[in-house]
Coordinates of C-alpha atoms in Angstrom, one line a residue:
M4 CA 53.3 -42.5 136.4
V5 CA 52.8 -48.9 135.7
K6 CA 52.4 -49.7 134.5
R7 CA 53.1 -47.7 131.1
I8 CA 52.2 -50.2 133.5
R9 CA 51.7 -49.1 130.5
L10 CA 50.3 -51.8 132.9
G11 CA 52.4 -54.7 132.0
L12 CA 55.0 -52.7 133.6
R13 CA 53.5 -52.6 136.9
L14 CA 51.8 -55.8 136.6
A15 CA 54.4 -58.1 136.8
A16 CA 55.8 -55.4 139.1
I17 CA 54.4 -55.5 138.7
G18 CA 54.1 -57.4 138.9
A19 CA 55.4 -58.7 140.9
A20 CA 57.9 -56.9 142.1
G21 CA 56.0 -54.1 142.0
A22 CA 53.0 -56.3 143.7
L23 CA 55.1 -57.0 146.6
A24 CA 56.6 -55.5 149.7
L25 CA 60.0 -55.6 150.9
V26 CA 61.8 -57.9 153.6
G27 CA 63.4 -56.1 156.6
C28 CA 64.7 -57.3 159.8
S29 CA 62.9 -59.8 162.0
S30 CA 59.7 -58.4 164.1
G31 CA 60.0 -57.0 167.4
G32 CA 59.1 -54.2 169.6
S33 CA 55.8 -52.7 169.7
A34 CA 52.4 -54.4 168.9
P35 CA 51.2 -54.3 164.9
V36 CA 49.6 -51.1 163.7
Q37 CA 46.0 -51.5 163.2
Q38 CA 44.1 -51.2 159.9
N39 CA 42.1 -48.1 159.7
S40 CA 38.2 -47.5 158.6
E41 CA 39.3 -47.6 155.6
G42 CA 41.0 -50.6 155.4
G43 CA 44.4 -49.1 155.3
Y44 CA 47.5 -48.5 157.5
G45 CA 48.3 -45.4 159.0
S46 CA 47.3 -41.9 158.2
I47 CA 48.8 -39.1 155.7
P48 CA 49.6 -35.8 157.3
A49 CA 47.7 -32.6 156.1
E50 CA 49.7 -30.8 153.4
S51 CA 51.9 -28.4 155.2
S52 CA 51.7 -24.7 154.6
S53 CA 55.2 -23.8 154.9
S54 CA 57.1 -24.9 151.8
T55 CA 60.9 -24.6 150.7
T56 CA 61.8 -25.3 147.2
G57 CA 65.2 -27.4 146.7
G58 CA 66.5 -30.4 148.2
T59 CA 67.1 -34.5 147.5
V60 CA 64.8 -37.2 148.3
N61 CA 66.2 -40.2 148.5
V62 CA 64.0 -42.9 147.5
A63 CA 64.5 -46.7 148.1
E64 CA 64.9 -49.1 145.3
F65 CA 63.5 -52.6 145.3
P66 CA 66.3 -54.5 146.2
G67 CA 67.4 -57.0 143.5
A68 CA 65.3 -55.0 140.8
G69 CA 66.3 -51.5 139.7
P70 CA 66.0 -49.9 136.8
D71 CA 67.6 -51.1 133.4
W72 CA 65.7 -49.9 130.7
I73 CA 64.8 -46.2 129.5
F74 CA 63.5 -46.6 126.3
P75 CA 59.7 -46.1 126.6
V76 CA 58.5 -48.9 124.1
I77 CA 59.5 -51.6 126.4
D78 CA 60.7 -55.1 125.7
G79 CA 59.2 -58.0 127.6
T80 CA 62.3 -58.8 129.7
H81 CA 61.8 -55.5 131.6
S82 CA 58.0 -55.3 132.0
S83 CA 57.9 -56.3 135.1
I84 CA 60.2 -54.2 137.1
Y85 CA 58.4 -51.4 139.4
N86 CA 61.8 -49.4 139.6
T87 CA 62.1 -49.2 135.7
A88 CA 58.2 -48.2 135.6
T89 CA 58.7 -45.3 138.1
F90 CA 62.2 -44.3 136.5
M91 CA 60.9 -43.8 132.9
D92 CA 57.6 -42.1 133.9
M93 CA 59.8 -39.4 135.7
M94 CA 61.2 -38.7 132.7
Y95 CA 58.6 -39.8 129.9
R96 CA 55.2 -38.6 130.6
P97 CA 52.5 -41.4 129.6
L98 CA 49.7 -40.2 127.7
Y99 CA 47.0 -40.8 130.6
F100 CA 48.2 -40.8 134.1
P101 CA 46.2 -43.3 135.4
V102 CA 45.7 -42.9 139.2
T103 CA 44.1 -40.5 141.5
G104 CA 45.5 -40.9 145.0
S105 CA 45.0 -44.6 146.0
S106 CA 42.1 -44.7 143.4
P107 CA 42.8 -46.6 140.0
A108 CA 41.4 -44.3 137.8
V109 CA 42.8 -41.5 135.1
D110 CA 44.0 -38.3 137.0
Y111 CA 43.2 -36.1 133.6
S112 CA 44.7 -33.0 135.5
K113 CA 48.1 -35.2 135.0
S114 CA 47.5 -36.4 131.6
L115 CA 49.0 -35.3 128.4
A116 CA 45.6 -35.7 126.7
K117 CA 42.1 -35.3 127.6
P118 CA 39.4 -37.8 128.3
P119 CA 39.4 -40.1 124.7
V120 CA 36.2 -39.2 122.6
F121 CA 34.8 -42.7 121.3
A122 CA 32.7 -43.0 118.0
N123 CA 31.6 -45.3 115.5
N124 CA 30.8 -48.1 117.9
N125 CA 34.0 -47.2 119.6
K126 CA 36.0 -48.2 116.2
T127 CA 37.0 -44.5 116.1
I128 CA 38.6 -42.6 118.7
T129 CA 39.7 -38.8 119.3
L130 CA 42.5 -38.2 121.6
N131 CA 42.9 -33.9 122.0
L132 CA 46.5 -33.4 123.6
N133 CA 47.2 -30.7 126.3
P134 CA 48.8 -27.9 124.5
A135 CA 51.2 -27.1 127.9
Y136 CA 53.4 -29.9 127.3
K137 CA 57.1 -29.2 125.5
W138 CA 60.1 -31.2 125.1
S139 CA 63.1 -30.2 127.1
D140 CA 64.4 -29.0 123.6
G141 CA 61.3 -26.5 123.6
K142 CA 59.2 -28.2 121.0
P143 CA 56.1 -29.2 121.6
V144 CA 54.5 -32.3 122.1
T145 CA 52.3 -33.2 119.2
A146 CA 49.7 -35.7 117.9
N147 CA 53.1 -36.9 115.7
D148 CA 54.8 -37.8 118.7
V149 CA 52.0 -40.4 120.0
I150 CA 51.9 -41.6 116.4
F151 CA 55.6 -42.3 116.5
D152 CA 55.0 -44.1 119.4
I153 CA 52.5 -46.4 117.9
D154 CA 54.6 -46.9 114.7
L155 CA 57.8 -47.9 116.7
S156 CA 55.6 -50.5 118.2
K157 CA 54.2 -52.0 115.4
A158 CA 58.0 -52.3 114.3
A159 CA 58.8 -53.7 117.4
V160 CA 56.4 -56.7 117.3
K161 CA 56.7 -57.0 113.9
E162 CA 60.6 -58.1 114.5
S163 CA 59.3 -60.4 117.8
P164 CA 56.4 -60.6 120.0
A165 CA 58.9 -60.6 123.0
N166 CA 59.8 -56.7 121.7
L167 CA 56.8 -55.2 123.5
N168 CA 55.8 -56.2 127.1
S169 CA 52.4 -57.2 127.7
Y170 CA 52.2 -57.5 124.0
T171 CA 48.9 -59.8 122.9
P172 CA 48.8 -60.5 119.1
G173 CA 45.5 -58.7 117.7
Q174 CA 45.3 -56.4 120.8
F175 CA 47.9 -53.0 120.7
P176 CA 49.5 -52.0 118.3
D177 CA 48.2 -54.6 115.8
N178 CA 44.2 -53.5 116.5
V179 CA 45.2 -49.8 115.3
T180 CA 44.5 -49.8 111.7
S181 CA 45.3 -46.2 111.3
A182 CA 46.5 -43.1 113.5
T183 CA 46.1 -39.7 112.1
A184 CA 47.2 -36.0 112.8
P185 CA 44.4 -33.3 111.8
N186 CA 46.3 -31.0 113.5
Q187 CA 49.3 -30.8 116.2
Q188 CA 47.1 -31.5 119.1
T189 CA 44.8 -34.2 117.6
V190 CA 45.2 -37.7 117.3
V191 CA 42.6 -39.9 115.7
L192 CA 42.7 -43.6 115.7
T193 CA 40.7 -45.9 113.7
L194 CA 40.4 -49.6 115.4
D195 CA 39.9 -52.9 113.8
K196 CA 36.8 -53.8 115.8
T197 CA 34.7 -52.4 118.4
Y198 CA 36.0 -52.6 122.0
N199 CA 34.9 -52.0 125.8
P200 CA 35.7 -48.3 126.1
D201 CA 37.0 -48.9 129.9
W202 CA 39.3 -51.9 129.0
L203 CA 40.6 -49.1 125.7
L204 CA 41.4 -46.7 128.6
Y205 CA 43.2 -48.6 130.7
S206 CA 44.4 -51.7 129.2
E207 CA 45.8 -50.2 126.0
F208 CA 45.9 -46.1 126.2
V209 CA 47.1 -46.2 129.8
Q210 CA 49.5 -49.1 129.1
F211 CA 51.2 -48.2 126.1
L212 CA 50.6 -44.6 124.9
V213 CA 53.9 -42.7 125.7
P214 CA 54.6 -39.4 123.6
L215 CA 58.3 -39.7 122.1
P216 CA 60.0 -37.0 120.8
S217 CA 59.2 -37.7 117.0
T218 CA 61.5 -34.8 115.8
S219 CA 64.7 -36.2 117.9
W220 CA 64.7 -39.9 117.7
N221 CA 63.6 -40.3 114.5
V222 CA 67.2 -41.2 113.5
S223 CA 68.8 -44.7 112.8
S224 CA 72.1 -43.7 113.8
A225 CA 73.9 -40.8 115.9
G226 CA 74.0 -37.7 113.7
G227 CA 72.1 -39.4 111.0
P228 CA 69.2 -38.0 109.1
H229 CA 66.1 -37.5 110.1
L230 CA 63.5 -40.2 108.9
D231 CA 59.8 -40.2 107.9
F232 CA 58.6 -42.5 110.7
T233 CA 55.6 -43.2 108.9
Q234 CA 57.1 -45.5 106.4
P235 CA 57.5 -48.9 108.1
A236 CA 61.2 -49.7 107.1
N237 CA 62.0 -46.4 108.7
A238 CA 60.2 -47.2 111.6
K239 CA 62.1 -50.5 111.8
A240 CA 65.2 -48.7 111.5
I241 CA 64.8 -46.2 114.2
Y242 CA 63.6 -48.8 116.4
D243 CA 66.6 -50.7 116.1
Y244 CA 69.0 -48.1 116.4
L245 CA 67.0 -46.7 120.0
F246 CA 66.8 -50.3 121.3
K247 CA 70.6 -50.7 120.8
Q248 CA 71.1 -47.5 122.3
A249 CA 69.0 -48.7 125.2
S250 CA 70.7 -52.2 125.8
T251 CA 73.9 -50.0 126.4
I252 CA 72.9 -49.3 130.3
S253 CA 76.4 -47.7 131.0
T254 CA 75.8 -44.8 128.6
Y255 CA 72.3 -43.4 130.3
A256 CA 73.6 -40.7 131.9
T257 CA 76.0 -39.4 128.7
N258 CA 73.8 -40.2 126.0
P259 CA 72.2 -37.1 124.3
L260 CA 69.3 -39.0 123.1
W261 CA 67.8 -39.5 127.0
Q262 CA 68.1 -35.8 127.6
T263 CA 65.2 -35.2 125.7
V264 CA 62.2 -35.5 128.1
D265 CA 58.7 -33.8 128.6
G266 CA 58.6 -34.9 132.5
A267 CA 59.6 -33.2 135.4
Y268 CA 62.8 -34.8 135.8
K269 CA 65.8 -36.4 133.6
I270 CA 68.7 -38.1 134.1
K271 CA 72.1 -37.4 136.0
T272 CA 73.7 -40.3 136.9
Y273 CA 73.2 -43.7 136.5
N274 CA 75.2 -46.7 137.9
A275 CA 75.2 -49.7 135.6
S276 CA 76.3 -51.9 138.5
T277 CA 73.5 -51.1 140.8
N278 CA 71.0 -49.7 139.0
A279 CA 71.1 -46.7 141.1
T280 CA 70.0 -43.6 139.6
D281 CA 70.0 -40.0 140.3
L282 CA 67.3 -37.6 138.7
V283 CA 67.4 -33.9 138.3
V284 CA 64.6 -31.2 137.8
N285 CA 64.0 -30.5 134.2
P286 CA 64.1 -26.7 134.1
A287 CA 62.1 -26.6 130.6
Y288 CA 59.2 -28.9 132.1
T289 CA 55.9 -27.4 131.6
G290 CA 53.4 -29.3 133.2
P291 CA 51.1 -28.4 135.4
D292 CA 52.8 -29.9 138.6
K293 CA 55.9 -28.0 138.5
P294 CA 58.4 -29.6 140.8
K295 CA 59.9 -28.1 143.8
I296 CA 62.8 -30.9 144.9
T297 CA 65.2 -30.4 142.4
E298 CA 66.8 -34.1 142.8
V299 CA 65.8 -37.5 143.2
D300 CA 68.1 -40.3 144.5
E301 CA 66.9 -43.8 143.8
L302 CA 69.2 -45.7 146.2
A303 CA 70.2 -49.3 145.3
Y304 CA 70.1 -52.3 148.3
T305 CA 71.1 -55.7 147.7
S306 CA 69.1 -56.8 150.6
T307 CA 65.6 -55.2 152.4
D308 CA 67.3 -55.6 155.8
A309 CA 69.5 -52.9 154.7
E310 CA 67.2 -50.8 153.1
W311 CA 65.3 -51.1 156.9
N312 CA 68.4 -50.4 158.6
D313 CA 68.8 -47.3 156.6
V314 CA 64.9 -46.4 157.4
L315 CA 65.5 -46.8 161.2
D316 CA 68.8 -44.8 160.9
G317 CA 66.8 -41.9 159.2
K318 CA 68.6 -42.2 156.0
L319 CA 65.9 -42.5 153.6
D320 CA 63.1 -40.3 152.9
V321 CA 60.5 -42.7 151.1
A322 CA 60.6 -46.4 151.6
N323 CA 58.6 -49.4 151.3
V324 CA 57.7 -51.3 154.3
D325 CA 57.9 -54.9 154.8
F326 CA 55.0 -57.0 156.7
S327 CA 58.2 -58.6 159.4
D328 CA 58.6 -54.8 160.4
L329 CA 54.9 -53.9 161.1
P330 CA 55.5 -54.6 164.8
Q331 CA 58.2 -52.4 165.2
L332 CA 56.6 -49.9 162.7
A333 CA 55.0 -47.0 164.8
S334 CA 57.7 -46.7 167.2
A335 CA 60.4 -46.9 164.3
A336 CA 58.3 -44.2 162.5
K337 CA 57.9 -42.1 165.8
K338 CA 61.6 -42.2 166.4
G339 CA 62.8 -41.3 162.7
N340 CA 60.2 -38.5 162.6
Y341 CA 58.4 -40.8 160.0
A342 CA 54.8 -40.8 158.5
Y343 CA 53.2 -44.0 157.1
Y344 CA 50.2 -45.0 155.3
G345 CA 49.3 -48.4 153.3
L346 CA 46.5 -49.5 151.1
P347 CA 46.2 -52.8 148.7
S348 CA 47.4 -52.1 145.4
A349 CA 44.8 -52.9 142.4
G350 CA 45.4 -56.1 141.0
F351 CA 45.9 -59.3 143.1
L352 CA 48.5 -61.9 144.0
Y353 CA 48.7 -65.6 143.3
M354 CA 50.3 -69.1 143.2
Y355 CA 50.1 -70.2 139.3
F356 CA 49.8 -73.7 138.1
N357 CA 51.9 -75.2 135.0
F358 CA 49.7 -76.8 132.8
K359 CA 52.8 -77.8 130.4
D360 CA 54.8 -79.8 133.0
T361 CA 55.0 -83.2 132.1
T362 CA 57.2 -84.7 134.7
G363 CA 55.4 -87.2 136.7
S364 CA 52.3 -86.5 134.3
F365 CA 51.8 -83.2 136.5
D366 CA 50.3 -81.7 133.0
K367 CA 47.5 -84.1 133.0
I368 CA 47.0 -83.7 137.0
I369 CA 46.7 -80.0 137.1
N370 CA 44.5 -80.0 134.3
Q371 CA 41.8 -81.8 136.7
L372 CA 39.4 -79.0 138.2
Y373 CA 39.0 -81.3 141.1
V374 CA 42.9 -81.4 141.9
R375 CA 42.8 -77.3 141.6
Q376 CA 39.7 -77.2 144.1
A377 CA 41.4 -79.7 146.4
L378 CA 44.6 -77.4 146.3
A379 CA 42.7 -74.0 146.8
H380 CA 41.3 -75.7 149.8
L381 CA 44.6 -75.9 151.2
Q382 CA 45.5 -72.4 151.6
D383 CA 44.4 -70.7 154.9
E384 CA 44.0 -67.1 153.8
N385 CA 43.0 -66.0 157.3
A386 CA 45.9 -67.6 159.2
V387 CA 48.3 -66.3 156.4
I388 CA 46.9 -62.3 157.0
K389 CA 46.8 -62.7 160.7
G390 CA 50.5 -64.5 160.8
A391 CA 52.8 -63.4 157.4
F392 CA 51.0 -60.0 156.6
K393 CA 50.3 -59.2 160.5
G394 CA 46.7 -58.3 159.5
A395 CA 48.0 -56.0 156.7
A396 CA 46.0 -57.6 154.1
V397 CA 42.5 -58.4 153.1
P398 CA 41.1 -61.7 151.5
Q399 CA 41.0 -61.9 147.8
Y400 CA 39.2 -64.9 145.7
S401 CA 39.8 -64.0 142.1
T402 CA 40.9 -61.1 139.6
I403 CA 38.8 -58.1 141.4
G404 CA 39.2 -57.3 145.0
T405 CA 37.4 -55.2 147.3
L406 CA 40.2 -52.5 147.9
P407 CA 41.4 -50.1 146.7
K408 CA 38.0 -48.7 146.1
S409 CA 37.2 -48.7 142.3
P410 CA 34.1 -48.7 140.0
Y411 CA 34.9 -52.8 139.6
S412 CA 35.4 -53.1 143.4
A413 CA 31.5 -53.8 144.2
D414 CA 31.4 -56.9 142.1
A415 CA 34.4 -59.1 144.3
I416 CA 33.6 -62.2 145.2
T417 CA 33.4 -61.6 149.1
K418 CA 33.4 -65.3 150.3
P419 CA 35.9 -68.1 149.8
L420 CA 34.4 -70.7 147.3
Y421 CA 37.2 -73.3 148.4
A422 CA 37.5 -72.3 152.4
Y423 CA 40.7 -73.8 154.3
D424 CA 39.8 -77.6 154.8
I425 CA 42.2 -80.2 154.7
N426 CA 39.5 -82.7 154.9
A427 CA 37.2 -81.4 151.9
A428 CA 40.4 -81.6 149.5
K429 CA 41.2 -85.2 151.2
T430 CA 37.7 -86.0 149.9
L431 CA 37.9 -84.7 146.8
L432 CA 41.2 -86.6 145.7
T433 CA 40.2 -90.2 147.6
S434 CA 36.8 -89.9 145.5
H435 CA 38.7 -89.4 142.3
G436 CA 40.7 -92.7 143.0
W437 CA 43.8 -91.4 145.1
K438 CA 45.0 -93.1 147.7
V439 CA 48.4 -92.7 149.9
V440 CA 50.8 -95.7 149.3
G441 CA 54.5 -95.5 151.1
G442 CA 53.4 -91.7 152.0
V443 CA 53.1 -90.6 148.9
L444 CA 49.1 -90.0 147.5
T445 CA 49.2 -92.1 144.1
C446 CA 46.7 -92.9 141.4
Q447 CA 45.1 -95.9 142.3
S448 CA 42.3 -95.5 139.7
P449 CA 43.2 -94.6 136.4
G450 CA 40.5 -93.6 133.9
T451 CA 38.0 -90.9 133.0
A452 CA 35.2 -92.2 135.0
S453 CA 33.7 -89.7 137.8
T454 CA 35.8 -92.1 140.4
D455 CA 38.8 -92.0 138.3
C456 CA 42.4 -89.5 138.5
G457 CA 41.3 -88.3 135.2
A458 CA 42.4 -88.2 131.4
G459 CA 46.3 -89.5 131.0
I460 CA 47.0 -89.8 134.5
P461 CA 48.7 -93.4 134.3
A462 CA 48.1 -95.7 137.3
G463 CA 50.9 -95.9 140.2
T464 CA 51.7 -91.9 139.2
P465 CA 52.8 -90.0 142.6
F466 CA 51.2 -86.7 143.2
T467 CA 54.9 -85.1 143.2
F468 CA 56.0 -81.8 141.7
T469 CA 58.5 -79.1 142.2
F470 CA 57.4 -75.5 143.4
Y471 CA 59.3 -72.5 142.4
Y472 CA 58.9 -69.3 144.4
A473 CA 60.4 -65.6 144.9
N474 CA 62.6 -65.8 147.9
Q475 CA 62.2 -61.9 148.7
P476 CA 60.0 -60.4 150.2
A477 CA 59.7 -63.4 153.1
V478 CA 55.9 -63.4 152.7
V479 CA 56.2 -65.2 149.7
A480 CA 58.1 -68.2 151.3
Q481 CA 55.9 -68.2 154.5
Q482 CA 52.8 -68.5 152.3
V483 CA 54.1 -71.3 150.0
D484 CA 55.8 -73.1 153.2
A485 CA 52.2 -73.3 154.9
F486 CA 50.9 -74.5 151.6
A487 CA 53.5 -77.3 151.3
S488 CA 52.6 -78.3 154.8
A489 CA 49.2 -78.6 154.3
A490 CA 49.5 -80.6 151.2
K491 CA 52.0 -83.1 153.0
Q492 CA 49.5 -84.2 155.4
L493 CA 47.4 -85.4 152.0
G494 CA 50.8 -87.2 150.8
I495 CA 51.5 -84.2 148.2
T496 CA 55.0 -83.8 147.6
M497 CA 56.3 -80.6 146.8
T498 CA 60.1 -79.8 146.4
L499 CA 60.0 -76.0 147.3
K500 CA 62.9 -73.9 145.1
G501 CA 63.6 -70.5 146.1
F502 CA 64.7 -67.9 143.4
T503 CA 65.1 -63.9 143.2
F504 CA 62.6 -62.1 141.5
N505 CA 64.5 -61.8 138.2
Q506 CA 65.6 -65.3 138.5
L507 CA 62.0 -66.8 138.9
L508 CA 60.9 -65.2 135.6
D509 CA 63.7 -66.4 133.7
V510 CA 63.0 -70.0 134.8
A511 CA 58.6 -70.4 135.4
N512 CA 57.4 -67.9 132.5
D513 CA 56.5 -70.8 129.9
P514 CA 55.7 -68.1 127.5
S515 CA 59.4 -66.8 127.3
S516 CA 61.0 -70.1 128.9
P517 CA 60.4 -73.0 126.9
S518 CA 63.5 -75.1 127.8
T519 CA 62.4 -75.0 131.9
E520 CA 58.6 -75.7 131.6
S521 CA 58.8 -79.1 132.6
Q522 CA 60.8 -78.2 135.4
W523 CA 58.3 -76.8 137.5
G524 CA 54.6 -77.4 138.9
M525 CA 53.7 -74.5 140.6
A526 CA 55.0 -71.1 141.0
D527 CA 54.8 -67.8 143.2
F528 CA 56.4 -64.3 142.5
G529 CA 53.4 -62.7 143.9
G530 CA 51.1 -61.3 141.5
F531 CA 49.9 -58.1 139.3
T532 CA 49.1 -54.6 140.4
G533 CA 48.3 -51.7 137.9
L534 CA 45.0 -53.8 137.0
E535 CA 42.8 -50.5 136.8
Y536 CA 40.4 -52.6 134.5
P537 CA 40.7 -55.7 136.3
T538 CA 40.3 -58.6 133.4
G539 CA 42.4 -61.6 133.3
G540 CA 43.0 -61.1 129.3
T541 CA 46.7 -61.2 128.5
I542 CA 47.0 -62.9 132.0
F543 CA 44.8 -66.0 131.8
N544 CA 43.8 -66.1 128.1
T545 CA 45.0 -68.7 126.0
G546 CA 48.6 -67.4 124.5
G547 CA 48.2 -64.3 126.8
S548 CA 51.8 -62.5 127.0
Y549 CA 51.5 -63.0 131.1
N550 CA 50.3 -66.3 131.1
E551 CA 52.9 -67.7 132.5
G552 CA 51.7 -71.2 133.3
D553 CA 50.1 -71.7 129.8
Y554 CA 46.2 -72.1 131.5
S555 CA 44.0 -72.5 128.3
D556 CA 40.1 -72.5 128.8
P557 CA 37.6 -72.0 126.0
T558 CA 35.2 -70.8 128.1
A559 CA 37.3 -68.6 129.8
D560 CA 38.5 -67.1 126.8
S561 CA 35.1 -66.0 125.6
L562 CA 34.9 -64.3 129.0
M563 CA 37.7 -62.6 128.8
N564 CA 36.9 -61.7 125.3
A565 CA 33.5 -60.1 126.4
S566 CA 35.3 -58.2 129.1
I567 CA 37.2 -56.7 125.7
Y568 CA 35.2 -56.3 123.6
S569 CA 31.5 -55.7 125.0
P570 CA 30.6 -52.7 126.2
K571 CA 28.2 -54.6 128.8
A572 CA 28.4 -53.5 132.5
D573 CA 28.2 -57.0 133.7
A574 CA 31.1 -58.8 131.3
L575 CA 33.9 -58.2 133.8
D576 CA 31.9 -59.4 136.9
T577 CA 31.0 -62.8 134.9
E578 CA 34.5 -63.3 133.8
S579 CA 35.7 -62.6 137.2
N580 CA 33.1 -65.0 139.0
Y581 CA 34.2 -68.0 136.4
L582 CA 38.0 -67.4 137.1
G583 CA 37.6 -67.8 140.9
K584 CA 35.6 -71.0 140.3
N585 CA 37.5 -72.5 137.6
L586 CA 40.8 -71.5 139.3
P587 CA 43.5 -71.1 136.4
A588 CA 45.7 -70.0 139.6
I589 CA 45.0 -69.8 143.5
F590 CA 44.5 -66.9 144.6
Q591 CA 46.0 -65.2 147.6
P592 CA 45.5 -62.2 150.4
S593 CA 45.5 -58.7 148.8
Q594 CA 48.2 -57.0 151.1
D595 CA 48.6 -53.3 152.2
D596 CA 51.5 -51.9 150.6
I597 CA 52.8 -49.7 153.6
Y598 CA 55.4 -46.8 152.7
V599 CA 57.0 -44.5 155.3
W600 CA 58.4 -40.9 154.6
K601 CA 60.2 -38.3 156.7
K602 CA 57.0 -35.8 158.1
T603 CA 59.7 -33.1 156.7
L604 CA 58.7 -34.1 153.4
S605 CA 54.9 -32.7 152.5
G606 CA 52.9 -32.1 149.9
P607 CA 49.1 -33.1 148.5
A608 CA 47.2 -36.2 150.3
N609 CA 46.9 -37.8 146.8
S610 CA 50.7 -38.1 146.1
F611 CA 51.8 -40.2 148.8
S612 CA 48.6 -42.5 149.0
S613 CA 49.3 -43.1 145.4
L614 CA 52.4 -44.7 146.5
T615 CA 50.1 -47.6 147.8
Q616 CA 49.6 -48.0 143.9
Y617 CA 53.5 -47.7 143.1
Y618 CA 53.1 -44.5 141.4
L619 CA 56.0 -42.1 142.6
S620 CA 55.2 -38.3 142.1
P621 CA 57.9 -36.3 143.5
Q622 CA 57.1 -33.4 141.5
D623 CA 54.2 -32.7 144.0
W624 CA 56.5 -32.9 147.4
F625 CA 58.5 -30.3 148.8
F626 CA 60.5 -30.1 152.2
T627 CA 58.9 -28.2 155.0
K628 CA 61.2 -25.0 156.6

């Protein structure tokens, strides 16, 4: 409902927290579940013909990453929290609902607008709204509500680029030169140049366009006069006020601002200490999927062990499953009367390099392609899939994966470009002037010749660096440990430091944490999901809003620009192949994201398969009689 994701929101849920499964108890019990013919795990029961109205669904939040923002113009500090995405999407419907079951494609039946109409070399776009939607105060959702969102986004980034998640200078909202409403149900956008229509739809419209109640939120103080938000000074005042109100999370359930919604649910309670929240049905909801479930309680957990124990005890209706629990999943599901299903989410997982870490000349070392190639040879994807992921993953070698099926999955790299081979890694390094001295791989041949270490790497430089990683879920640490062990065989020394997901974003994100940019050489928070149009733009382009390691390559920039601005069908394929070869990061296996839910909970199959793409659709569910 990411991203939003708002792509960015699901991205680093995305990213990150959203891209990763949860950690549970140690494995044990029955054998691992086998993948089905579609590459997923488990199956979805047929929708029941026996339904009831009412009831409360208990949904587990990702531990340590509860929703902490309610204003749909989301600043960068909240852009990676999956729970924040699902929390807001139940209240504030995105203009385009970007998932159809497990397929990363817009579901227009759930969207607030019809397919965009492109004209004038894709520089003029007409958005026709569905007239059925209304706000909970009875006012219609109109074109002005979309323009209100755009104007507040412009005000946000004018104050600071950090005020809008996934913001990249020159892209949304900068590239919208005008937004007009010829009538209540029509928005006409004029853009500054030609763009790829798929990129516009998935990376801009899906990410950012969330209609906001322009006739009730257009104030700069409680009880203040209603302002003309099309005036930049007024838009700034309104944005500042709403941002301040959203920053006071303890008032989320009591502030009347947040009671004006167009989604199926509205907030009932919010715990500022734990980020647990209860939502109740919006009685004025006018969308096509009228909810039968009357309350959705999102439960907070401090650990994934506690969450899995509640699954085992039957206290949760919907929860994510960690890979360490796969061996006991089948027996636990049978005992607790749970169904389960999983597929990879659209996106990728990766370990990224810090090209700004000057400690021990690491920035100069990692800037050498042969070094990145050598490190890539130290990752054993097949062993990781068999071990850490219990078989519930597929290999992935760049930004485009083979699952879930999408219009772009046919372009995925299907064979490893740098297969696991410690000897190949050793050869690359020793042929460029590195030698083990006192147990540590050390540069013995400084210089820029083909047999030298590379520009800026002094003689005697040891290959040592610090590796930051998310300590939950456990599969991240397992992959990092295996990688570090392989590197140690070559004399490469890594100091491993684990953090919670939110802590890791604070210390291993160069664009927003410049004070720590020389404290770590590599990091692994998991990855990105919600990549319906899987370009590396904003992630690997120079200055990209999610370019945590500051990778910068003119050729890569050119290819990512082509994926954004060129309508050529092969632009995305060319970009992904180059990134897979040039290694801005080491791409990791794409895991199945597996969910369990009570069999007494039913609904359309798509509403459960969409969980694998981190979309929560309780308005489609019901309890059986």
